[in-house]
C-alpha cells in the first residue's frame, strides 16, 4: 500500500531482491564466539552465593536496590547475568550505481553478562578489548533497494521474522 501525493491509498507491487541470514543462526553463532567473554554462573552457584556476594554483584552493575529479600536479589542478578540484548541498524549506500540496503546486528556489551577488560586480563593474561569483541557486527540482510521510504519499508516484514 502506498499513499500518493493527493493522499489516496493504492496498492502497488514491486520486486525486492536480497539475501538474509536467519537471526537465530546469527544469535547462536555470536553466543559461541562470545562464550569466552561471558560469565557462567550455574543455578547451583547462584543458590550457594553468600548474600554479601549477591549484593556486591548487584552493586557492580548498578542494579542494587534496598528493600528486596534475598531470593528476589538472587533472581534479579540471575536475570541480568543471563539476558543478552541485540541491536540492529541499517544503512543505504550506492555501489556501482545501484542502491544497496544493509541490515547489521550485534550484541550490546553489558558488564552484568560479560567480563570487563580487567577481569579478562586477570583470568587469561591476555589484554583484550572485550566490548569491541562483543559488539562486533554481523550482516543480517543485504538487499537491492531504492532510496525511497516505500522501497526500504518493503523489508520491514522480513526483518521482523
XYZ file of C-alpha atoms in Angstrom:
161
model
C 0.000 0.000 0.000
C 1.269 3.438 -0.968
C -0.089 6.938 -0.425
C 0.143 9.200 -3.482
C 0.624 12.988 -3.451
C -3.126 13.634 -3.222
C -3.403 11.444 -0.098
C -5.080 8.457 -1.723
C -4.038 4.944 -0.720
C -3.492 2.465 -3.522
C -1.968 -0.972 -3.907
C 1.261 -1.362 -5.854
C 3.742 -4.167 -6.390
C 7.474 -4.080 -6.898
C 10.307 -6.576 -6.809
C 12.672 -6.809 -3.856
C 15.989 -8.632 -4.079
C 18.237 -9.596 -1.228
C 19.907 -12.173 0.977
C 19.090 -12.819 4.594
C 20.757 -14.882 7.286
C 18.286 -16.254 9.832
C 18.551 -14.230 13.017
C 18.543 -17.401 15.126
C 21.728 -18.557 13.351
C 23.397 -15.204 13.984
C 22.391 -15.371 17.654
C 23.750 -18.921 18.030
C 26.993 -18.059 16.224
C 27.600 -14.933 18.316
C 26.846 -16.846 21.511
C 29.509 -19.424 20.612
C 32.057 -16.760 19.623
C 31.436 -14.673 22.761
C 31.257 -17.519 25.238
C 34.827 -16.937 26.411
C 33.917 -13.354 27.397
C 30.738 -14.264 29.298
C 30.092 -15.018 32.940
C 28.926 -18.582 33.573
C 27.077 -18.895 36.852
C 25.022 -22.050 37.315
C 21.726 -22.155 39.206
C 23.521 -24.035 41.969
C 26.210 -21.343 42.184
C 23.525 -18.661 42.492
C 21.879 -20.576 45.357
C 25.216 -21.085 47.137
C 26.319 -17.431 46.860
C 26.554 -15.564 50.138
C 24.162 -12.653 50.442
C 27.108 -10.234 50.559
C 28.347 -11.561 47.196
C 24.902 -11.130 45.652
C 24.702 -7.554 46.939
C 28.245 -6.787 45.740
C 27.485 -8.187 42.281
C 24.278 -6.155 42.024
C 26.129 -3.006 43.123
C 28.843 -3.598 40.497
C 26.213 -3.495 37.739
C 24.258 -0.625 39.379
C 21.183 -2.776 39.992
C 21.154 -2.953 43.797
C 18.003 -1.563 45.448
C 17.306 -1.520 49.187
C 14.315 -3.424 50.460
C 14.392 -6.653 48.455
C 14.610 -10.044 50.087
C 17.436 -12.470 49.394
C 15.544 -14.626 46.872
C 14.417 -11.575 44.885
C 18.005 -10.298 44.743
C 19.295 -13.671 43.515
C 16.565 -13.818 40.862
C 17.332 -10.256 39.728
C 21.059 -10.979 39.494
C 20.378 -14.185 37.549
C 18.094 -12.301 35.141
C 20.702 -9.607 34.459
C 23.529 -12.126 34.015
C 21.509 -14.205 31.529
C 19.761 -11.641 29.319
C 21.624 -10.510 26.214
C 20.454 -7.546 24.170
C 20.813 -7.257 20.407
C 20.912 -4.008 18.475
C 20.027 -3.672 14.816
C 20.689 -0.852 12.385
C 20.599 -0.311 8.662
C 22.349 1.792 6.047
C 21.635 2.574 2.416
C 24.609 3.035 0.091
C 25.205 3.200 -3.626
C 27.662 0.706 -5.097
C 28.300 0.521 -8.852
C 25.369 2.859 -9.500
C 22.896 0.609 -7.605
C 21.445 1.268 -4.158
C 22.011 -1.410 -1.541
C 20.399 -1.697 1.866
C 22.368 -3.450 4.611
C 20.960 -4.503 7.986
C 23.518 -5.275 10.677
C 23.091 -6.788 14.146
C 25.349 -7.082 17.151
C 25.122 -7.825 20.848
C 25.342 -4.993 23.327
C 28.192 -5.209 25.807
C 26.874 -5.488 29.358
C 29.187 -5.854 32.379
C 26.473 -7.952 34.057
C 26.932 -10.589 31.338
C 30.441 -10.020 30.019
C 33.774 -9.735 31.766
C 35.433 -6.359 31.985
C 38.826 -5.919 30.308
C 40.492 -6.128 33.721
C 38.667 -9.323 34.711
C 39.516 -10.963 31.387
C 43.186 -9.955 31.696
C 43.328 -11.346 35.246
C 41.764 -14.672 34.136
C 43.683 -15.230 30.892
C 46.758 -12.977 30.947
C 45.552 -11.694 27.553
C 44.901 -7.999 27.072
C 41.630 -7.772 25.135
C 39.028 -5.120 24.382
C 36.061 -7.240 25.429
C 33.460 -4.660 24.444
C 34.855 -4.404 20.894
C 34.783 -8.205 20.539
C 31.237 -8.488 21.875
C 29.870 -5.638 19.760
C 31.437 -6.837 16.501
C 28.620 -6.631 13.916
C 27.165 -9.384 11.740
C 25.445 -8.888 8.383
C 21.758 -9.762 8.698
C 20.241 -8.648 5.367
C 21.848 -7.337 2.173
C 19.361 -6.133 -0.418
C 18.942 -4.011 -3.514
C 16.710 -1.081 -2.714
C 15.975 2.398 -3.919
C 16.325 5.349 -1.610
C 12.588 5.950 -1.199
C 10.951 5.155 2.123
C 8.398 2.927 0.389
C 11.100 0.706 -1.118
C 13.047 0.467 2.131
C 9.887 -0.281 4.122
C 9.337 -3.319 1.908
C 11.954 -5.083 4.057
C 10.191 -4.462 7.385
C 8.238 -7.724 7.389
C 11.249 -9.911 6.571
C 13.371 -8.059 9.125
C 10.810 -8.797 11.845
C 10.530 -12.533 11.022
